[in-house]
XYZ file of C-alpha atoms in Angstrom:
406
model
C 2.037 -136.454 123.594
C 3.978 -133.280 124.278
C 7.533 -133.384 122.932
C 10.547 -132.614 125.101
C 11.478 -128.925 124.989
C 14.624 -128.585 122.864
C 16.364 -126.607 125.589
C 16.627 -129.815 127.609
C 18.457 -131.513 124.711
C 20.949 -128.646 124.727
C 21.383 -129.122 128.474
C 21.956 -132.857 127.896
C 24.558 -132.291 125.150
C 26.304 -129.736 127.354
C 26.280 -132.270 130.201
C 28.263 -134.847 128.213
C 30.727 -132.325 126.770
C 31.348 -130.991 130.275
C 31.729 -134.535 131.617
C 34.526 -135.410 129.210
C 36.413 -132.117 129.321
C 36.229 -131.817 133.107
C 37.102 -135.466 133.653
C 40.254 -135.323 131.556
C 41.484 -131.727 131.657
C 40.393 -130.537 135.082
C 39.932 -133.352 137.593
C 41.964 -136.041 135.845
C 45.119 -134.054 135.163
C 46.326 -134.513 138.726
C 47.313 -138.060 137.658
C 49.724 -136.665 135.034
C 51.493 -134.514 137.622
C 53.847 -137.063 139.180
C 54.770 -138.950 135.952
C 55.805 -135.672 134.311
C 57.828 -134.596 137.371
C 59.532 -138.003 137.500
C 60.403 -138.075 133.795
C 61.870 -134.583 133.556
C 62.944 -133.859 137.140
C 61.082 -130.564 137.232
C 59.883 -129.107 140.537
C 56.253 -129.137 141.610
C 56.230 -125.350 141.250
C 57.410 -125.492 137.623
C 54.783 -128.043 136.635
C 52.122 -126.190 138.652
C 52.773 -123.070 136.573
C 52.123 -125.050 133.400
C 48.944 -126.652 134.699
C 47.763 -123.274 135.994
C 47.878 -121.917 132.456
C 44.644 -123.826 131.913
C 43.185 -121.010 133.978
C 43.620 -118.628 131.069
C 40.367 -120.006 129.639
C 38.783 -118.467 132.727
C 41.034 -115.430 132.728
C 42.250 -113.412 129.772
C 40.156 -115.519 127.409
C 36.926 -115.659 129.438
C 35.762 -112.046 128.916
C 36.676 -112.299 125.220
C 34.793 -115.582 124.929
C 31.841 -113.953 126.673
C 31.726 -111.248 124.001
C 32.154 -113.815 121.220
C 29.381 -116.097 122.460
C 26.937 -113.182 122.735
C 27.975 -112.064 119.239
C 28.265 -115.352 117.318
C 26.380 -117.875 119.447
C 27.366 -120.967 121.390
C 27.271 -123.585 118.625
C 30.258 -122.281 116.654
C 32.367 -121.753 119.761
C 31.661 -125.215 121.173
C 32.661 -126.846 117.876
C 35.863 -124.790 117.741
C 36.631 -125.630 121.361
C 36.165 -129.377 120.980
C 38.480 -129.528 117.965
C 41.132 -127.338 119.612
C 41.128 -129.316 122.880
C 41.923 -132.425 120.857
C 44.902 -130.717 119.227
C 46.028 -129.392 122.620
C 46.111 -132.889 124.108
C 48.088 -134.160 121.108
C 50.568 -131.298 121.482
C 51.056 -132.042 125.187
C 51.786 -135.677 124.342
C 54.927 -134.476 122.516
C 56.280 -132.430 125.455
C 60.096 -132.333 125.678
C 60.722 -129.118 127.639
C 59.019 -126.684 129.982
C 58.406 -124.357 127.031
C 56.503 -127.030 125.114
C 54.622 -128.006 128.287
C 53.510 -124.417 128.787
C 52.655 -124.005 125.093
C 50.561 -127.165 125.215
C 48.558 -125.896 128.158
C 48.035 -122.558 126.410
C 46.551 -124.373 123.407
C 44.450 -126.510 125.727
C 43.252 -123.362 127.466
C 42.206 -121.813 124.166
C 40.142 -124.866 123.273
C 38.633 -125.306 126.721
C 37.465 -121.712 126.585
C 35.180 -122.639 123.720
C 33.596 -125.739 125.213
C 33.439 -125.284 128.980
C 31.881 -122.924 131.519
C 31.139 -119.628 129.769
C 29.887 -121.062 126.487
C 27.964 -124.066 127.827
C 26.250 -122.107 130.598
C 25.340 -119.355 128.130
C 23.960 -121.911 125.672
C 21.611 -123.247 128.343
C 20.792 -119.916 130.030
C 19.517 -118.573 126.699
C 16.761 -121.203 126.699
C 15.484 -120.956 130.284
C 14.156 -118.467 132.816
C 11.789 -120.150 135.252
C 13.758 -123.411 135.271
C 17.203 -121.800 135.092
C 18.455 -123.358 138.330
C 17.635 -126.915 137.326
C 18.841 -126.457 133.739
C 22.190 -125.044 134.820
C 22.304 -127.763 137.459
C 22.275 -130.385 134.697
C 25.260 -128.757 132.977
C 27.045 -128.389 136.300
C 26.403 -132.084 136.967
C 28.294 -132.804 133.755
C 31.396 -131.185 135.212
C 30.899 -133.213 138.384
C 30.200 -136.475 136.573
C 33.616 -136.045 134.990
C 34.811 -137.783 138.122
C 33.923 -141.129 136.550
C 36.768 -140.484 134.087
C 39.384 -139.926 136.804
C 40.201 -143.602 137.602
C 40.641 -144.193 133.865
C 43.408 -141.575 133.676
C 45.985 -143.202 136.023
C 45.026 -146.639 134.648
C 45.870 -145.589 131.076
C 49.031 -143.830 132.254
C 50.227 -146.905 134.152
C 49.317 -149.230 131.270
C 50.552 -147.251 128.253
C 52.458 -144.211 129.549
C 51.297 -140.644 129.964
C 52.036 -139.654 126.347
C 49.899 -142.416 124.825
C 47.134 -141.669 127.324
C 47.000 -138.077 126.066
C 46.700 -139.263 122.450
C 43.808 -141.572 123.383
C 42.002 -138.758 125.178
C 42.521 -136.427 122.195
C 40.861 -138.891 119.824
C 38.035 -139.422 122.304
C 37.450 -135.681 122.455
C 36.809 -135.546 118.719
C 34.702 -138.712 118.481
C 32.404 -137.683 121.345
C 32.554 -133.903 121.225
C 31.947 -133.029 117.579
C 28.515 -134.736 117.266
C 27.414 -133.251 120.600
C 28.520 -129.766 119.538
C 26.156 -129.994 116.569
C 23.194 -130.429 118.949
C 23.752 -126.935 120.401
C 21.421 -124.146 119.215
C 21.800 -120.473 120.072
C 18.472 -118.865 121.050
C 14.929 -120.313 121.203
C 13.389 -117.405 119.298
C 15.415 -118.356 116.210
C 13.654 -121.742 116.095
C 10.114 -120.735 117.050
C 10.385 -121.532 120.761
C 9.826 -119.439 123.873
C 11.782 -119.574 127.129
C 11.188 -122.802 129.073
C 9.085 -124.106 126.164
C 6.083 -122.049 127.267
C 3.311 -120.956 124.955
C 3.117 -117.212 124.344
C 0.034 -116.870 126.541
C 1.771 -118.675 129.404
C 4.741 -116.327 129.098
C 2.570 -113.234 129.424
C 0.675 -114.682 132.389
C 3.843 -115.674 134.210
C 5.663 -112.451 133.455
C 8.509 -114.237 131.696
C 8.232 -112.095 128.607
C 8.950 -109.020 130.686
C 12.074 -110.384 132.306
C 14.416 -108.184 134.287
C 15.013 -105.004 132.363
C 18.118 -106.068 130.536
C 21.029 -104.147 131.937
C 23.617 -102.674 129.584
C 27.016 -104.290 129.912
C 28.585 -100.923 130.777
C 26.199 -100.618 133.727
C 27.027 -104.159 134.781
C 30.761 -103.419 134.838
C 30.122 -100.445 137.125
C 27.970 -102.516 139.459
C 29.263 -103.232 142.955
C 27.281 -106.460 142.843
C 29.343 -107.829 139.946
C 32.662 -107.211 141.683
C 31.524 -108.551 145.048
C 30.445 -111.784 143.373
C 33.626 -111.849 141.292
C 36.041 -111.449 144.206
C 34.125 -113.942 146.358
C 34.290 -116.473 143.531
C 37.960 -115.744 142.857
C 38.801 -116.812 146.409
C 36.795 -119.995 145.916
C 38.596 -120.766 142.661
C 41.975 -120.151 144.271
C 41.137 -122.909 146.740
C 39.419 -125.207 144.261
C 42.147 -125.294 141.630
C 44.897 -125.765 144.217
C 43.088 -128.734 145.752
C 42.145 -130.370 142.452
C 45.675 -130.115 141.023
C 47.546 -131.076 144.196
C 45.180 -133.616 145.769
C 47.080 -136.709 144.576
C 50.581 -135.345 145.343
C 49.322 -134.215 148.763
C 47.806 -137.573 149.631
C 50.959 -139.349 148.456
C 53.019 -137.088 150.734
C 51.049 -138.239 153.794
C 51.338 -141.929 152.926
C 48.153 -142.609 150.958
C 48.654 -145.113 148.122
C 48.334 -143.928 144.520
C 45.231 -146.105 144.041
C 43.488 -144.638 147.098
C 44.551 -141.120 146.128
C 43.002 -141.652 142.682
C 39.810 -142.833 144.392
C 39.647 -139.623 146.450
C 40.354 -137.475 143.377
C 37.491 -139.215 141.564
C 35.133 -138.977 144.546
C 35.307 -135.164 144.717
C 33.605 -134.437 141.370
C 31.222 -137.385 141.701
C 30.020 -136.359 145.159
C 29.722 -132.789 143.888
C 26.742 -133.990 141.834
C 24.692 -133.765 145.028
C 25.538 -130.085 145.391
C 25.296 -129.292 141.685
C 21.741 -130.462 141.193
C 20.615 -130.107 144.807
C 21.591 -126.439 145.077
C 20.256 -125.872 141.540
C 16.876 -127.158 142.686
C 17.016 -125.030 145.839
C 18.029 -121.962 143.797
C 14.628 -121.951 142.080
C 12.935 -121.659 145.502
C 15.223 -119.879 147.989
C 17.489 -116.825 148.241
C 20.558 -117.545 146.133
C 22.865 -115.272 148.180
C 22.300 -117.240 151.362
C 22.740 -120.534 149.545
C 26.042 -119.292 148.102
C 27.218 -118.213 151.572
C 26.512 -121.736 152.820
C 28.770 -123.190 150.107
C 31.635 -120.915 151.190
C 31.215 -121.990 154.820
C 31.276 -125.638 153.769
C 34.503 -124.987 151.848
C 36.180 -123.489 154.917
C 35.311 -126.468 157.113
C 36.439 -128.830 154.346
C 39.892 -127.230 154.134
C 40.423 -127.626 157.872
C 39.477 -131.291 157.519
C 41.828 -131.733 154.543
C 44.767 -130.472 156.580
C 44.243 -133.487 158.871
C 43.419 -135.970 156.107
C 45.736 -138.655 157.509
C 42.707 -139.506 159.669
C 40.024 -141.090 157.492
C 37.229 -139.438 159.483
C 38.665 -136.060 158.467
C 39.013 -137.251 154.867
C 35.341 -138.257 154.748
C 34.316 -134.868 156.170
C 36.458 -133.157 153.530
C 34.952 -135.201 150.704
C 31.366 -134.476 151.739
C 31.695 -130.758 152.488
C 34.169 -129.801 149.758
C 32.290 -131.704 147.074
C 28.885 -130.275 147.965
C 30.326 -126.757 148.108
C 32.094 -127.194 144.780
C 28.954 -128.421 143.040
C 26.584 -125.954 144.631
C 28.793 -122.939 144.004
C 29.153 -123.660 140.294
C 25.390 -123.917 139.797
C 24.498 -120.956 142.009
C 26.940 -118.604 140.275
C 25.170 -118.893 136.924
C 21.732 -118.710 138.520
C 22.695 -115.557 140.456
C 24.088 -113.821 137.391
C 20.955 -114.605 135.389
C 18.765 -113.286 138.209
C 20.738 -110.079 138.719
C 21.664 -109.162 135.137
C 19.306 -111.022 132.765
C 20.303 -112.978 129.663
C 20.989 -110.335 126.991
C 24.638 -110.027 128.064
C 24.886 -113.268 130.042
C 27.971 -114.445 128.158
C 29.842 -111.185 128.752
C 28.855 -111.090 132.424
C 29.827 -114.704 133.076
C 33.030 -114.212 131.083
C 33.943 -111.226 133.230
C 33.289 -113.173 136.434
C 35.351 -116.088 135.149
C 38.129 -113.649 134.302
C 38.210 -112.442 137.891
C 38.071 -116.050 139.099
C 41.109 -116.863 136.982
C 43.313 -114.689 139.165
C 42.677 -117.103 141.998
C 42.667 -120.104 139.692
C 46.163 -119.360 138.429
C 47.687 -118.251 141.735
C 46.251 -120.994 143.975
C 48.061 -124.030 142.502
C 51.366 -122.137 142.332
C 51.129 -121.119 146.003
C 50.338 -124.707 146.956
C 53.285 -126.049 144.950
C 55.626 -123.402 146.350
C 54.501 -124.204 149.896
C 55.311 -127.884 149.415
C 58.667 -127.163 147.744
C 59.772 -124.878 150.592
C 58.168 -126.557 153.624
C 57.727 -130.164 152.533
C 54.073 -130.061 153.614
C 50.719 -128.756 152.370
C 49.050 -128.399 155.778
C 49.760 -124.690 156.292
C 48.376 -123.669 152.903
C 45.162 -125.661 153.472
C 44.591 -123.895 156.801
C 45.312 -120.516 155.208
C 42.746 -121.281 152.510
C 40.165 -122.069 155.208
C 40.651 -118.583 156.622
C 40.183 -116.981 153.208
C 36.629 -118.291 152.906
C 35.543 -115.681 155.461
C 36.154 -113.035 152.774
C 33.826 -114.790 150.347
C 31.059 -115.147 152.927
C 31.224 -111.452 153.830
C 31.196 -110.267 150.224
C 28.306 -112.432 149.066
C 26.153 -111.392 152.026
C 26.935 -107.740 151.240
C 25.326 -108.137 147.808
C 21.867 -106.583 147.853
C 18.700 -108.372 146.728
C 18.071 -108.669 142.995
C 15.792 -106.006 141.547
C 14.832 -104.700 138.164
C 17.919 -103.382 136.513
C 20.263 -104.604 139.289
């Protein structure tokens, strides 16, 4: 009986690490927003700035992490990240001022940089070529499955307080994350494997061994393709982070109960599983540029629906379209980068893209918070975000087809 290719075990370990980190730090943190504002009397803008600092793991840190993962491998960085995230959550539980809040998110950002997107996607991309879409889809599903953690967050906060909830999540990070980090391996060649688990003869026949002529990182940086993808994704992240962070405050502002708002916040990442694996499967068969353009269009329609979310029909439309676009975009980004630039510098390339995305990821939540503080409503910013998706569609369609040495 043929054993399971070890690359799939790495994908599975990455799935569960992503599930926990995304569930608590990314999707679940919206539940901490209101308790912190109520305890300290800070404005939504002030707290949004702190939460946005998580985006540094995609920004200043992402390109650096990309270089580090290509240089030292994924295993060491994931282990470092898991341990540091735990300390970051503990630090946040002791918050007494805006300075300590911001410092806590900076520490959390440092840790998340080691055990989220850049490192986990690189870990998996190094083991696959032919099945890259499905493999990355599994990791992306981990981020989406984090939605199952979201209802637990407000429940723990309501039962024990937000500080104790953070301590519990810190301990959980260590208990779950450290063993999973030890499953990660860097490259198949170091352990006697070939890409996708193929035999050497199969690799030659399928052309895998002569993958895209690996492009130097300097050439990649000069590539128009890289920057078109980066800017298109930055717009998407501007929208995504604003929605994820402000979804519960927004729904509360239009009369939705906290319990129902938590349900919606949890439904987004869970429903995104359809897009994460579905678009990953499609990416192995169809043009990735066109698939990515579809996800941007879905995002635009979803934002229009969100602006009228007081009607449940609009809310359902938002949940379906936004979630599918979120999941599909995350999977397709990694698959596109692997197709266009190969795997030799995958960490650096993805890190650079994530760095560009961080501009939107940091600015989006602050703009949303500022809009609510000044206008008392989120509707205008949601409609503005819908218009921005046109930029992403145009840029991704302007990217030429992948070719040797893209």
